[in-house]
XYZ file of C-alpha atoms in Angstrom:
229
model
C -72.377 -39.143 91.212
C -69.914 -37.707 88.749
C -71.429 -37.555 85.257
C -69.644 -39.545 82.565
C -68.106 -37.186 79.973
C -69.449 -37.517 76.452
C -67.149 -39.589 74.246
C -65.306 -37.722 71.510
C -66.233 -38.723 67.974
C -63.750 -40.651 65.875
C -63.525 -37.894 63.286
C -62.808 -35.171 65.845
C -60.231 -37.338 67.626
C -58.466 -38.201 64.354
C -58.564 -34.681 62.952
C -57.293 -33.211 66.237
C -54.203 -35.428 66.179
C -53.581 -34.639 62.522
C -54.070 -30.918 63.193
C -51.532 -30.888 66.010
C -48.952 -32.588 63.822
C -49.432 -30.077 61.005
C -49.067 -27.171 63.453
C -45.656 -28.489 64.510
C -44.288 -29.403 61.085
C -45.388 -26.265 59.212
C -42.565 -24.128 60.595
C -39.929 -26.714 59.712
C -41.211 -27.131 56.156
C -41.236 -23.363 55.747
C -37.430 -23.369 55.535
C -37.635 -24.564 51.930
C -38.815 -22.393 49.081
C -40.750 -24.360 46.479
C -41.130 -23.366 42.826
C -44.680 -23.678 41.508
C -43.827 -25.139 38.119
C -45.921 -23.652 35.290
C -47.696 -21.439 37.830
C -44.391 -19.663 38.499
C -44.780 -17.867 35.159
C -47.768 -15.925 36.508
C -45.419 -13.767 38.595
C -43.610 -12.078 35.678
C -46.998 -11.461 34.028
C -47.948 -9.142 36.899
C -44.561 -7.542 37.385
C -43.173 -9.942 39.990
C -40.448 -12.557 39.961
C -41.257 -16.234 39.346
C -43.764 -17.362 41.934
C -42.426 -19.491 44.755
C -43.777 -20.289 48.184
C -42.406 -21.609 51.446
C -43.235 -25.296 51.724
C -44.963 -24.714 55.051
C -47.982 -23.443 53.101
C -48.942 -27.036 52.315
C -49.202 -27.822 56.016
C -51.109 -24.593 56.621
C -53.564 -25.419 53.840
C -54.163 -28.726 55.575
C -54.756 -26.835 58.831
C -57.295 -24.654 57.032
C -59.137 -27.594 55.511
C -59.078 -29.608 58.753
C -60.581 -26.730 60.756
C -63.167 -26.167 58.015
C -64.035 -29.881 57.982
C -64.434 -29.839 61.771
C -66.678 -26.773 61.483
C -68.752 -28.576 58.850
C -69.081 -31.754 60.909
C -69.144 -30.480 64.492
C -69.890 -26.763 64.365
C -68.052 -23.472 64.646
C -67.506 -23.609 68.425
C -65.710 -26.962 68.235
C -63.576 -25.788 65.312
C -62.573 -22.642 67.201
C -61.658 -24.752 70.222
C -59.440 -26.875 67.955
C -57.667 -23.726 66.751
C -57.178 -22.556 70.342
C -55.781 -25.904 71.466
C -53.421 -25.728 68.470
C -51.498 -22.999 70.302
C -50.204 -25.653 72.719
C -48.163 -27.730 70.222
C -47.140 -24.561 68.368
C -45.704 -22.824 71.431
C -44.312 -26.068 72.878
C -42.450 -26.799 69.632
C -40.929 -23.295 69.659
C -39.823 -23.608 73.286
C -38.344 -27.053 72.655
C -36.470 -25.660 69.653
C -34.978 -22.922 71.832
C -33.913 -25.439 74.480
C -32.406 -27.890 71.982
C -30.545 -25.141 70.139
C -29.101 -23.865 73.427
C -27.952 -27.350 74.471
C -24.337 -28.171 73.465
C -23.942 -30.623 70.609
C -22.278 -33.958 71.259
C -18.532 -33.925 70.701
C -18.683 -36.501 67.916
C -21.475 -34.789 65.985
C -20.467 -33.639 62.515
C -20.051 -29.820 62.743
C -21.661 -29.359 59.317
C -24.673 -31.308 60.482
C -24.887 -29.215 63.640
C -24.730 -26.002 61.596
C -27.408 -27.262 59.208
C -29.646 -28.197 62.136
C -29.245 -24.759 63.702
C -30.025 -23.098 60.373
C -33.169 -25.189 59.857
C -34.593 -25.029 63.365
C -33.391 -21.613 64.448
C -35.397 -18.436 64.168
C -35.622 -14.917 65.542
C -38.125 -13.805 68.182
C -39.898 -11.750 65.500
C -40.317 -14.788 63.254
C -41.665 -16.896 66.118
C -44.001 -14.096 67.234
C -45.179 -13.578 63.668
C -45.943 -17.274 63.334
C -47.974 -17.371 66.557
C -49.983 -14.220 65.783
C -50.592 -15.143 62.144
C -51.653 -18.657 63.091
C -54.193 -17.564 65.691
C -55.811 -14.782 63.694
C -55.832 -16.445 60.275
C -57.108 -19.809 61.499
C -59.851 -18.187 63.583
C -60.790 -16.033 60.593
C -60.972 -19.124 58.394
C -63.404 -20.853 60.763
C -65.465 -17.655 61.172
C -65.771 -17.067 57.418
C -66.507 -20.703 56.657
C -69.246 -20.837 59.303
C -70.737 -17.513 58.173
C -70.901 -18.657 54.554
C -72.476 -21.914 55.651
C -75.152 -19.984 57.488
C -76.003 -18.133 54.304
C -75.743 -20.976 51.840
C -76.825 -23.871 54.058
C -75.067 -27.151 53.371
C -74.399 -26.508 49.688
C -71.336 -25.197 47.884
C -68.882 -26.759 50.336
C -65.989 -26.331 47.913
C -66.717 -22.630 47.378
C -67.147 -21.864 51.091
C -63.896 -23.630 51.932
C -61.956 -21.992 49.074
C -63.161 -18.455 49.858
C -62.456 -18.818 53.571
C -59.012 -20.228 52.837
C -58.108 -17.530 50.306
C -59.072 -14.649 52.596
C -57.481 -16.169 55.690
C -54.251 -16.908 53.815
C -54.045 -13.298 52.637
C -54.371 -12.146 56.257
C -51.836 -14.787 57.370
C -49.282 -13.492 54.869
C -49.849 -9.837 55.760
C -49.419 -10.516 59.458
C -46.476 -12.907 59.326
C -44.357 -11.042 56.769
C -45.040 -7.661 58.393
C -44.244 -8.824 61.924
C -41.229 -10.937 60.962
C -39.545 -8.797 58.306
C -40.831 -5.208 58.304
C -37.832 -2.892 58.580
C -35.392 -5.712 57.854
C -35.772 -5.468 54.071
C -38.421 -4.201 51.605
C -41.393 -6.539 51.903
C -43.724 -5.260 49.177
C -42.770 -7.757 46.474
C -42.566 -10.607 48.988
C -46.084 -9.814 50.225
C -47.581 -9.674 46.741
C -45.802 -12.798 45.542
C -46.699 -14.851 48.592
C -50.336 -13.718 48.601
C -50.739 -14.472 44.893
C -49.156 -17.905 45.272
C -51.301 -18.751 48.313
C -54.495 -17.599 46.589
C -53.748 -19.850 43.634
C -52.881 -22.842 45.818
C -55.974 -22.312 47.984
C -58.207 -22.215 44.918
C -56.644 -25.359 43.460
C -56.030 -27.557 46.507
C -58.629 -26.714 49.154
C -61.816 -27.751 47.263
C -60.841 -31.398 46.642
C -59.231 -31.788 50.073
C -62.261 -30.459 51.975
C -64.534 -32.966 50.242
C -62.100 -35.748 51.077
C -61.863 -34.779 54.753
C -65.602 -34.303 55.242
C -66.315 -37.643 53.574
C -63.651 -39.299 55.729
C -65.074 -37.703 58.870
C -68.580 -38.894 58.095
C -67.264 -42.359 57.365
C -65.382 -42.457 60.680
C -68.389 -41.262 62.636
C -70.665 -43.651 60.774
C -68.379 -46.557 61.588
C -68.368 -45.429 65.229
C -72.147 -45.379 65.357
C -72.314 -48.808 63.728
C -69.850 -50.227 66.261
C -72.104 -49.086 69.104
């Protein structure tokens, strides 16, 4: 008799869907540079231009907090599996972009709209490769660091564990992506420093409250599931 597979928890099911969506949308959002308001002034204080960041960072910070929340609720192995499965929508979205860009536009499509679409969705092989490599290494590093800190600190200091793991993984993400995508194309030193500084600040500010929200939501979903049984 074939054993019945264990049912997936509501939190893991919900977070997995959300995670896949963020993987796909992050690259699209990254086409817009976002000023950081009052935080932009920190750049000139350290010899850089006004701080700005590609908008895709907000989706990536959600990816970081989702994988950390899954590690908190379901363990490191499950969180790593989530990161690995995330390669599927990431690579599929890139391949679909290539196919759609290669397909001829309809004759009645506004040429300006077609050009804007190509500019937004298009990319170079180095950019796509950089995104794939940076995603895999930085997200795995985030889960590894978060789980290691949990082993040392137990269940306490959730906000600090999540923030530290996010900060370090985002630094690695920036180093990998910018180096792979743009090294040799133009000087990348200032871009690296500016992006890392901006991501460190955003990780410190945004990850702590979001991780508490996601973990609480996950426990609520799983509690409701247990009650329904």
